[in-house]
Short mmCIF file of C-alpha atoms and ligand atoms in Angstrom, two decimals:
data_model
loop_
_atom_site.label_atom_id
_atom_site.label_comp_id
_atom_site.label_asym_id
_atom_site.label_seq_id
_atom_site.Cartn_x
_atom_site.Cartn_y
_atom_site.Cartn_z
CA MET A 10 11.04 72.99 -65.78
CA THR A 11 13.34 74.77 -63.55
CA ALA A 12 14.31 74.30 -59.49
CA SER A 13 13.20 77.93 -59.30
CA ASP A 14 9.47 75.97 -59.60
CA PHE A 15 9.67 74.39 -56.75
CA THR A 16 10.77 76.11 -54.41
CA PRO A 17 8.04 78.15 -52.66
CA ALA A 18 5.57 75.42 -52.38
CA LEU A 19 8.86 73.54 -50.78
CA ASP A 20 9.28 76.68 -48.13
CA ARG A 21 5.76 76.98 -47.76
CA ALA A 22 5.83 72.74 -46.85
CA HIS A 23 8.59 73.59 -44.26
CA ALA A 24 7.23 76.36 -42.71
CA HIS A 25 4.04 74.75 -41.70
CA ALA A 26 6.30 71.12 -41.16
CA ARG A 27 8.46 72.96 -38.24
CA ASP A 28 4.22 74.76 -37.29
CA TRP A 29 3.23 71.68 -36.57
CA ILE A 30 6.28 70.22 -34.85
CA ALA A 31 6.65 73.30 -32.78
CA SER A 32 2.96 72.75 -32.10
CA LEU A 33 3.33 68.08 -30.63
CA GLY A 34 4.58 69.42 -27.06
CA THR A 35 1.22 71.17 -25.87
CA ARG A 36 -1.56 70.90 -28.42
CA GLN A 37 -4.37 67.94 -27.60
CA VAL A 38 -3.63 64.74 -28.98
CA THR A 39 -7.08 64.21 -30.10
CA PRO A 40 -8.11 66.19 -33.53
CA ARG A 41 -10.31 68.76 -33.15
CA ARG A 42 -12.17 68.45 -35.71
CA GLY A 43 -13.60 65.12 -37.22
CA GLY A 44 -14.12 63.82 -41.04
CA ALA A 45 -17.49 65.96 -41.81
CA THR A 46 -15.76 68.95 -40.98
CA ILE A 47 -12.32 68.61 -42.74
CA ARG A 48 -14.31 66.71 -45.88
CA ASN A 49 -17.18 70.16 -45.96
CA ALA A 50 -14.13 72.31 -46.00
CA LEU A 51 -12.26 70.75 -48.93
CA GLY A 52 -14.60 72.01 -51.52
CA GLU A 53 -14.84 70.26 -54.81
CA LEU A 54 -12.33 69.51 -58.00
CA PRO A 55 -11.44 73.46 -59.40
CA ASP A 56 -11.40 73.55 -63.17
CA THR A 57 -8.39 75.41 -63.22
CA PRO A 58 -5.09 75.80 -61.87
CA THR A 59 -4.02 77.30 -58.35
CA PRO A 60 -0.45 77.64 -57.71
CA ALA A 61 1.70 74.72 -55.96
CA ALA A 62 2.71 77.00 -52.38
CA THR A 63 -1.13 78.33 -52.32
CA VAL A 64 -2.25 74.90 -52.80
CA ILE A 65 0.36 73.49 -49.95
CA ASP A 66 -0.76 76.60 -47.40
CA ASP A 67 -4.68 75.56 -48.35
CA LEU A 68 -3.52 72.10 -47.59
CA ALA A 69 -2.70 72.63 -44.01
CA ALA A 70 -5.34 75.20 -42.74
CA VAL A 71 -7.94 72.76 -43.73
CA VAL A 72 -5.75 69.50 -42.21
CA GLU A 73 -4.13 70.83 -39.90
CA PRO A 74 -7.51 70.76 -37.52
CA GLY A 75 -7.82 67.32 -38.47
CA LEU A 76 -4.57 65.93 -37.63
CA GLY A 77 -4.15 62.82 -34.33
CA ALA A 78 -1.19 64.22 -32.72
CA HIS A 79 0.41 60.83 -33.08
CA GLY A 80 4.40 62.62 -32.71
CA SER A 81 3.52 63.58 -28.93
CA GLY A 82 4.75 62.13 -25.62
CA ARG A 83 1.61 61.56 -24.33
CA PHE A 84 0.31 59.76 -27.32
CA PHE A 85 -0.17 56.23 -25.95
CA GLY A 86 -2.73 54.73 -27.76
CA PHE A 87 -2.46 51.22 -30.97
CA VAL A 88 1.04 51.10 -30.87
CA PHE A 89 2.30 54.57 -32.58
CA GLY A 90 5.41 55.91 -32.48
CA GLY A 91 6.82 58.95 -33.87
CA GLY A 92 9.34 60.12 -36.24
CA GLN A 93 13.31 61.36 -34.73
CA PRO A 94 14.65 64.54 -36.31
CA ALA A 95 17.05 62.63 -38.92
CA GLY A 96 14.39 59.93 -39.83
CA VAL A 97 11.99 62.54 -40.97
CA ALA A 98 14.35 64.89 -42.52
CA ALA A 99 15.50 61.86 -44.34
CA ASP A 100 12.41 61.16 -45.65
CA TRP A 101 11.89 64.54 -46.98
CA LEU A 102 14.89 63.73 -49.65
CA VAL A 103 12.97 60.84 -50.54
CA SER A 104 10.42 62.53 -51.63
CA ALA A 105 13.06 65.22 -53.31
CA TRP A 106 15.03 63.07 -54.68
CA ASP A 107 12.06 60.65 -55.52
CA GLN A 108 13.77 57.73 -56.73
CA ASN A 109 12.18 54.61 -58.14
CA THR A 110 14.06 52.15 -55.69
CA GLY A 111 13.00 48.73 -57.06
CA VAL A 112 15.83 48.39 -59.56
CA LEU A 113 19.74 48.14 -58.20
CA ALA A 114 21.22 50.08 -61.19
CA ALA A 115 18.75 52.89 -61.41
CA ALA A 116 18.88 53.58 -57.82
CA PRO A 117 22.62 52.54 -56.65
CA GLY A 118 22.58 55.27 -53.89
CA ALA A 119 19.09 54.68 -52.68
CA ALA A 120 19.84 50.33 -52.81
CA GLU A 121 22.96 50.79 -51.02
CA VAL A 122 21.38 52.50 -48.28
CA GLU A 123 18.82 50.51 -47.83
CA ARG A 124 21.12 47.48 -47.63
CA ALA A 125 23.65 49.14 -44.80
CA ALA A 126 19.95 50.21 -42.99
CA GLY A 127 19.38 46.82 -43.68
CA ARG A 128 22.54 45.02 -42.01
CA TRP A 129 22.26 47.45 -38.79
CA LEU A 130 18.79 46.22 -38.12
CA VAL A 131 19.92 42.51 -38.25
CA ASP A 132 23.29 42.90 -36.31
CA LEU A 133 20.79 44.99 -33.96
CA LEU A 134 17.93 42.64 -33.11
CA GLY A 135 20.62 39.60 -33.44
CA LEU A 136 19.31 37.66 -35.75
CA PRO A 137 21.75 35.19 -38.56
CA ALA A 138 24.12 38.15 -40.61
CA THR A 139 23.90 36.40 -43.65
CA SER A 140 20.16 37.11 -43.71
CA SER A 141 17.83 38.99 -46.33
CA VAL A 142 16.21 41.89 -45.64
CA GLY A 143 13.17 43.64 -47.80
CA PHE A 144 11.63 47.22 -46.49
CA THR A 145 8.01 47.05 -46.78
CA THR A 146 4.80 49.67 -46.23
CA GLY A 147 4.40 47.88 -42.42
CA ALA A 148 4.57 44.94 -40.63
CA THR A 149 1.05 44.16 -42.38
CA THR A 150 2.73 43.74 -45.87
CA ALA A 151 6.34 41.86 -43.68
CA ASN A 152 3.83 39.28 -42.82
CA LEU A 153 2.73 39.31 -45.81
CA THR A 154 6.06 38.63 -47.64
CA GLY A 155 6.86 36.19 -44.18
CA VAL A 156 4.14 33.94 -44.89
CA LEU A 157 4.38 33.91 -48.93
CA VAL A 158 8.21 33.06 -48.20
CA GLY A 159 6.96 30.34 -46.11
CA ARG A 160 3.73 29.25 -48.34
CA ASP A 161 5.99 28.80 -51.30
CA GLN A 162 9.32 26.70 -49.21
CA LEU A 163 6.61 24.42 -47.94
CA LEU A 164 5.56 23.47 -51.44
CA ARG A 165 8.45 22.71 -53.23
CA ARG A 166 9.65 20.85 -50.06
CA ALA A 167 5.67 19.03 -50.50
CA GLY A 168 6.74 18.11 -54.15
CA GLY A 169 4.55 20.81 -55.13
CA ASP A 170 5.47 23.61 -57.51
CA PRO A 171 4.04 27.48 -57.01
CA ALA A 172 3.66 28.64 -60.40
CA ARG A 173 0.51 26.04 -60.27
CA GLY A 174 -0.82 28.02 -57.69
CA LEU A 175 -2.26 26.00 -54.57
CA ALA A 176 -5.23 23.94 -55.82
CA GLY A 177 -4.44 20.72 -56.19
CA GLY A 178 -1.31 20.43 -54.30
CA PRO A 179 -0.20 19.74 -50.90
CA ARG A 180 -2.45 20.93 -48.52
CA ILE A 181 -0.30 23.77 -45.94
CA ARG A 182 -1.47 23.56 -41.99
CA VAL A 183 -1.57 27.38 -40.70
CA LEU A 184 -1.24 26.88 -36.51
CA ALA A 185 -0.75 29.91 -34.47
CA GLY A 186 -1.46 31.10 -31.10
CA GLU A 187 -4.22 32.59 -29.62
CA ASP A 188 -3.52 35.60 -29.67
CA VAL A 189 -1.99 35.88 -33.03
CA HIS A 190 -2.52 39.39 -34.59
CA THR A 191 -5.50 39.96 -37.08
CA SER A 192 -2.69 41.82 -39.33
CA VAL A 193 -1.49 37.94 -39.75
CA LEU A 194 -5.24 36.77 -40.75
CA LEU A 195 -5.36 39.64 -43.01
CA ALA A 196 -2.06 38.23 -44.25
CA LEU A 197 -3.00 34.79 -44.61
CA ARG A 198 -6.24 35.43 -46.55
CA TYR A 199 -4.08 37.94 -49.10
CA ALA A 200 -1.80 34.47 -49.61
CA GLY A 201 -4.56 32.40 -49.77
CA LEU A 202 -3.69 30.24 -47.05
CA PRO A 203 -6.79 28.69 -44.73
CA GLN A 204 -7.05 30.57 -41.09
CA PRO A 205 -5.25 29.38 -38.87
CA GLU A 206 -5.71 26.33 -36.12
CA VAL A 207 -5.31 27.64 -32.79
CA VAL A 208 -3.09 26.98 -30.47
CA ALA A 209 -3.57 27.63 -26.78
CA VAL A 210 -1.93 30.70 -24.89
CA ASP A 211 -1.02 31.30 -21.51
CA ASP A 212 -2.53 34.10 -19.07
CA GLN A 213 -0.02 36.63 -20.97
CA GLY A 214 -0.86 35.20 -24.85
CA ARG A 215 2.31 33.23 -25.25
CA VAL A 216 1.80 30.07 -27.41
CA ARG A 217 1.98 27.38 -24.73
CA THR A 218 4.74 23.93 -25.72
CA ASP A 219 2.74 21.00 -25.02
CA ALA A 220 0.02 22.92 -26.31
CA LEU A 221 1.97 23.19 -29.70
CA GLU A 222 3.41 19.59 -28.98
CA ALA A 223 0.13 18.08 -29.03
CA SER A 224 -1.05 19.65 -32.86
CA LEU A 225 2.21 18.97 -34.29
CA ALA A 226 1.42 15.50 -33.38
CA ASP A 227 -2.22 15.93 -34.48
CA ALA A 228 -0.83 15.53 -38.38
CA PRO A 229 2.88 14.88 -38.24
CA SER A 230 3.73 14.44 -41.75
CA THR A 231 1.20 17.91 -42.71
CA PRO A 232 3.43 20.67 -44.21
CA THR A 233 3.23 23.66 -41.44
CA LEU A 234 3.34 27.07 -41.26
CA LEU A 235 3.80 28.36 -37.65
CA LEU A 236 3.12 31.45 -36.61
CA LEU A 237 4.44 32.99 -33.25
CA GLN A 238 5.06 36.75 -32.33
CA ALA A 239 6.94 38.63 -30.51
CA GLY A 240 5.34 41.54 -28.15
CA ASP A 241 2.25 40.80 -27.94
CA LEU A 242 -0.38 43.89 -28.59
CA HIS A 243 -1.60 43.62 -23.96
CA SER A 244 1.18 42.32 -22.18
CA GLY A 245 3.68 43.09 -24.45
CA ALA A 246 4.90 39.46 -23.74
CA SER A 247 6.47 37.48 -26.39
CA ASP A 248 6.03 33.62 -27.37
CA PRO A 249 9.20 31.14 -25.45
CA PHE A 250 10.66 30.51 -28.92
CA ALA A 251 13.59 28.50 -27.46
CA GLU A 252 11.25 25.86 -26.21
CA LEU A 253 8.94 26.31 -29.68
CA ILE A 254 11.35 26.86 -32.41
CA PRO A 255 13.23 23.78 -32.66
CA ILE A 256 9.95 21.20 -31.71
CA ALA A 257 8.52 22.86 -34.91
CA HIS A 258 11.14 22.20 -36.94
CA ARG A 259 11.81 18.57 -35.81
CA HIS A 260 8.56 18.55 -37.55
CA GLY A 261 9.55 20.56 -40.58
CA ALA A 262 7.55 23.36 -40.00
CA TRP A 263 8.81 27.00 -41.67
CA VAL A 264 8.13 29.61 -37.89
CA HIS A 265 7.51 33.59 -39.11
CA VAL A 266 7.92 35.69 -36.19
CA ASP A 267 5.36 38.95 -36.15
CA GLY A 268 7.56 40.63 -34.00
CA ALA A 269 5.97 44.50 -35.25
CA PHE A 270 7.09 46.69 -32.04
CA GLY A 271 8.26 43.99 -29.52
CA LEU A 272 11.13 42.35 -31.55
CA TRP A 273 12.82 45.25 -30.29
CA GLN A 274 13.51 43.17 -26.94
CA ALA A 275 15.83 41.57 -28.95
CA ALA A 276 18.12 44.41 -29.12
CA SER A 277 18.20 45.29 -25.55
CA PRO A 278 20.74 43.58 -23.26
CA SER A 279 18.28 44.21 -20.92
CA LEU A 280 14.75 43.20 -22.39
CA ARG A 281 16.62 40.33 -24.56
CA HIS A 282 15.44 37.17 -22.29
CA LEU A 283 12.04 38.23 -22.99
CA ALA A 284 12.76 36.91 -27.12
CA ALA A 285 15.34 34.62 -26.14
CA GLY A 286 15.40 32.34 -28.67
CA VAL A 287 13.72 34.61 -31.80
CA GLU A 288 16.87 33.60 -33.79
CA LEU A 289 16.12 30.57 -34.56
CA ALA A 290 12.62 30.92 -36.37
CA ASP A 291 13.07 30.95 -40.46
CA SER A 292 11.38 34.76 -41.08
CA TRP A 293 10.92 37.89 -38.70
CA ALA A 294 8.67 40.94 -39.85
CA THR A 295 8.99 44.47 -37.58
CA ASP A 296 7.90 47.88 -38.37
CA ALA A 297 10.38 50.66 -38.56
CA HIS A 298 7.65 53.40 -37.69
CA LYS A 299 7.17 52.11 -34.12
CA THR A 300 9.52 51.22 -31.77
CA LEU A 301 12.10 52.48 -33.51
CA ASN A 302 10.13 55.61 -34.39
CA VAL A 303 11.13 56.31 -38.02
CA PRO A 304 8.10 58.28 -39.78
CA TYR A 305 5.81 55.69 -41.48
CA ASP A 306 5.64 54.16 -43.78
CA CYS A 307 7.70 51.35 -42.81
CA GLY A 308 8.18 47.56 -42.42
CA VAL A 309 10.56 45.49 -42.56
CA VAL A 310 10.75 41.69 -43.32
CA ILE A 311 13.40 39.79 -42.70
CA VAL A 312 14.56 35.93 -44.00
CA ARG A 313 17.51 33.26 -42.97
CA ASP A 314 17.48 32.03 -45.98
CA PRO A 315 18.17 34.69 -48.57
CA ALA A 316 17.90 32.32 -51.54
CA ALA A 317 13.87 31.36 -50.23
CA HIS A 318 12.90 34.79 -50.17
CA ARG A 319 13.82 35.49 -53.85
CA ALA A 320 12.19 32.54 -54.73
CA ALA A 321 9.24 33.71 -53.71
CA MET A 322 8.96 36.99 -54.27
CA SER A 323 11.10 37.85 -57.11
CA ILE A 324 9.77 38.82 -60.98
CA ASP A 325 11.52 37.90 -64.07
CA ALA A 326 11.03 40.29 -66.46
CA PRO A 327 13.28 41.11 -69.78
CA TYR A 328 13.84 45.05 -69.46
CA PHE A 329 15.06 44.39 -66.31
CA ALA A 330 18.24 42.36 -67.68
CA GLY A 331 21.51 43.19 -66.36
CA PHE A 332 20.02 45.64 -63.58
CA GLY A 333 20.75 43.42 -60.32
CA ASP A 334 24.11 42.28 -58.23
CA GLU A 335 24.30 39.25 -56.95
CA PHE A 336 22.60 39.68 -54.29
CA GLY A 337 19.62 40.75 -56.22
CA ASN A 338 17.13 43.34 -56.85
CA PRO A 339 15.55 45.76 -54.33
CA TYR A 340 12.39 43.99 -55.70
CA ASP A 341 13.52 40.39 -55.27
CA PHE A 342 12.25 41.35 -51.49
CA VAL A 343 9.13 42.70 -51.56
CA PRO A 344 5.61 42.24 -53.32
CA GLU A 345 6.07 46.21 -54.51
CA LEU A 346 8.02 47.06 -58.06
CA SER A 347 8.07 50.61 -57.78
CA ARG A 348 8.69 52.58 -54.69
CA ARG A 349 9.90 55.25 -52.88
CA ALA A 350 13.40 54.59 -50.63
CA ARG A 351 11.52 53.73 -47.28
CA GLY A 352 14.84 52.31 -45.98
CA LEU A 353 16.61 55.81 -46.49
CA PRO A 354 14.72 57.05 -43.17
CA VAL A 355 15.85 54.17 -40.93
CA TRP A 356 19.30 54.19 -42.17
CA ALA A 357 19.32 58.41 -41.13
CA THR A 358 17.28 57.09 -37.67
CA LEU A 359 20.39 54.59 -36.45
CA ARG A 360 22.79 56.70 -37.38
CA ALA A 361 21.74 59.43 -35.65
CA MET A 362 21.43 57.73 -32.58
CA GLY A 363 24.29 54.78 -33.13
CA ARG A 364 24.25 51.49 -31.42
CA THR A 365 24.02 52.61 -27.85
CA GLY A 366 21.13 55.24 -28.54
CA VAL A 367 19.04 52.00 -30.09
CA VAL A 368 19.46 51.06 -26.70
CA ASP A 369 18.76 53.53 -24.48
CA LEU A 370 15.22 54.65 -26.93
CA ILE A 371 14.18 50.59 -26.11
CA ASP A 372 14.79 50.65 -22.22
CA ARG A 373 13.71 54.21 -21.79
CA LEU A 374 10.04 53.04 -23.66
CA ALA A 375 10.12 49.80 -20.83
CA ALA A 376 10.73 52.45 -18.63
CA ARG A 377 8.17 54.90 -18.19
CA ALA A 378 5.66 51.67 -18.74
CA HIS A 379 7.26 50.88 -15.52
CA GLU A 380 6.06 54.20 -14.19
CA PHE A 381 2.68 53.95 -15.33
CA ALA A 382 2.43 50.56 -13.77
CA ALA A 383 3.69 51.89 -10.85
CA GLY A 384 0.91 54.99 -10.72
CA ILE A 385 -1.68 52.91 -11.67
CA ARG A 386 -1.19 50.87 -8.94
CA GLY A 387 -1.93 53.66 -6.41
CA ILE A 388 -5.17 54.49 -8.29
CA PRO A 389 -8.84 52.99 -6.64
CA GLY A 390 -10.58 50.68 -8.77
CA ALA A 391 -8.00 50.38 -11.26
CA GLN A 392 -6.22 46.71 -11.42
CA ILE A 393 -3.68 45.49 -13.89
CA LEU A 394 -4.36 42.87 -15.67
CA ASN A 395 -0.79 42.01 -17.64
CA ASP A 396 2.92 41.43 -16.06
CA VAL A 397 4.31 44.64 -17.32
CA VAL A 398 7.88 43.52 -19.16
CA PHE A 399 8.08 45.88 -21.83
CA THR A 400 5.65 48.92 -23.72
CA GLN A 401 2.15 47.69 -22.66
CA VAL A 402 0.41 47.90 -19.81
CA THR A 403 -3.59 46.35 -19.96
CA LEU A 404 -5.55 47.55 -17.18
CA ALA A 405 -9.60 47.56 -16.14
CA PHE A 406 -11.98 48.55 -13.59
CA GLU A 407 -14.64 47.29 -11.46
CA ASP A 408 -16.66 45.99 -14.41
CA ASP A 409 -16.62 46.66 -18.02
CA GLU A 410 -19.43 49.71 -18.04
CA ARG A 411 -16.19 51.37 -16.44
CA THR A 412 -13.89 50.57 -18.03
CA ARG A 413 -15.59 51.68 -20.93
CA ALA A 414 -16.91 55.18 -19.94
CA ILE A 415 -12.86 55.97 -18.46
CA THR A 416 -12.32 55.41 -21.76
CA ARG A 417 -14.22 57.28 -23.19
CA ALA A 418 -13.62 60.43 -20.62
CA ILE A 419 -10.29 60.29 -21.09
CA LEU A 420 -10.39 60.53 -25.55
CA ALA A 421 -13.39 63.12 -25.06
CA GLU A 422 -10.99 65.39 -23.05
CA GLY A 423 -8.35 64.77 -25.27
CA ASP A 424 -4.97 65.71 -23.23
CA VAL A 425 -3.41 62.06 -23.04
CA TRP A 426 -4.78 59.39 -25.81
CA MET A 427 -5.36 55.47 -24.38
CA SER A 428 -7.78 53.28 -26.83
CA GLY A 429 -10.09 50.89 -25.57
CA SER A 430 -9.80 47.42 -25.98
CA VAL A 431 -10.96 43.68 -25.58
CA TRP A 432 -8.75 41.32 -23.85
CA ARG A 433 -9.27 37.72 -22.82
CA GLY A 434 -13.16 39.20 -22.82
CA ARG A 435 -12.67 42.01 -20.71
CA ALA A 436 -13.17 45.44 -21.38
CA VAL A 437 -9.91 47.11 -21.37
CA LEU A 438 -8.02 50.57 -21.32
CA ARG A 439 -4.73 50.06 -23.17
CA ILE A 440 -1.43 52.40 -22.68
CA SER A 441 1.30 51.78 -25.09
CA VAL A 442 4.66 53.53 -25.14
CA SER A 443 6.12 53.95 -28.40
CA ASN A 444 7.30 57.39 -28.83
CA TRP A 445 10.64 58.39 -28.35
CA GLN A 446 9.65 61.73 -26.37
CA THR A 447 7.90 59.73 -24.51
CA SER A 448 8.85 61.70 -20.44
CA THR A 449 8.17 61.31 -16.78
CA ALA A 450 6.41 64.16 -16.92
CA ASP A 451 4.21 63.19 -19.78
CA VAL A 452 3.87 59.68 -17.59
CA GLU A 453 2.34 62.25 -14.84
CA ARG A 454 0.16 63.65 -17.32
CA GLY A 455 -1.18 60.55 -18.32
CA LEU A 456 -1.71 59.06 -14.82
CA ALA A 457 -3.75 62.42 -13.90
CA ALA A 458 -6.01 62.57 -16.93
CA ILE A 459 -6.85 58.73 -15.75
CA ARG A 460 -7.34 59.82 -12.04
CA ARG A 461 -9.46 62.85 -13.58
CA ALA A 462 -11.51 60.66 -15.92
CA VAL A 463 -12.24 58.15 -12.58
CA ALA A 464 -13.32 60.81 -11.08
CA LEU A 465 -15.85 62.08 -13.38
CA THR A 466 -17.27 58.64 -14.27
CA SER A 467 -18.14 57.92 -10.46
CA THR A 468 -20.97 57.48 -8.94
CA PRO A 469 -21.79 58.77 -4.85
C1 PLP B 150 0.78 47.00 -35.42
C2 PLP B 150 0.97 45.51 -35.66
C3 PLP B 150 0.84 45.00 -37.08
C4 PLP B 150 0.76 45.49 -38.00
O1 PLP B 150 1.09 46.45 -38.93
P1 PLP B 150 1.52 47.70 -39.50
O2 PLP B 150 2.81 48.61 -39.45
O3 PLP B 150 0.14 48.31 -39.08
O4 PLP B 150 1.26 47.30 -41.07
C5 PLP B 150 1.07 43.87 -37.02
N1 PLP B 150 1.74 43.08 -35.29
C6 PLP B 150 1.66 43.88 -34.66
C7 PLP B 150 1.70 43.32 -33.42
C8 PLP B 150 1.62 44.94 -34.26
O5 PLP B 150 1.17 45.27 -33.17
#
């Protein structure tokens, strides 16, 4: 095969990519076609080959109507970010270079860029400089890794042997705040650990110090995994780490923090107080594809003790011998062995923004959330339920039925995306400002969409 075989397909992909990105400013954010239409258009497996460039054109034609504008500044659903130019372009190179980044000696260029990106992240987030870093598919797998490292260490400290598995070994107790993210519960299932004993939280979803003290005093000598959170999905609030973590450590607990989007509070001088003390934990999970706005998929696991990290996640095989260095191989820190160089877009994104650009991005997202809150206060019947401190605004209307009707009307119109949820037993409309492109004008459009939905659903 010659390089020219790639060119027509890559050129078509480039053209489609540019068209797509150019459309983000004006297109409706909701997909124009549903799954069934797309499914029918895809057809059956053909018997004969098709030229690569034609395949790319067909793919774009079929798929494009079924795409959501997640990269638009008017997407406020879930906690989705969008790719920035340096990261998206670096991601293309990741595919073209196609480096299997598991083994250091096989891909030293990719592995060293990831190491540099990891050091930059740890520095920006104010975490211990000697921590180890792994690039995962997302925060779910980053949480899984943190849980696995904690499990491994707790077992060893209690005289157990991780090689023998959990059965017959010391019991591990798991504690988590009432508002723990479901991906953490999933991580516990993957890890063969029980679902957590719930620790009471305050009205913003923050674990209460007195409740944690009571839970720990309950079984003072049981090895304990404590799962805390930076960034509650509905309030944006972080647990009071400076109070909680020293207490947990006095009881010998391993503390893992799910900071999928909220860990980034620590990277902004004006927001750092929200996550004060987060650096005291044993392990952290965050996403690069949310607040940092690196393209999918990219999560990050960070562990204070690199030896503990490797002890839990490393593998050994004769054909890998001698291919790492004193810091190991990339596969020592993540669940995957073969994988793409997903840390490269992180490096490119950080390099493009610089330290001040990162701070500016985070502060800007929070500022847009405050603009939303100010506008919502002027909408009759709307009530903001959270203290808006970061990027999340959670609101409700007169009753659950009306909140759901307004949410449906906003999505049916499709100019902005905001999703429903349930918080504290109430149906809510949740706005997450997580896209680097969101401007004050986009916030205005979001507010106008809410006002239209309110008018449309009001019964005189
Ligand atoms: C998004 C999110 C996760 C899961 O992250 P993925 O990247 O989707 O795997 C975990 N915790 C919180 C708080 C999140 O917002």
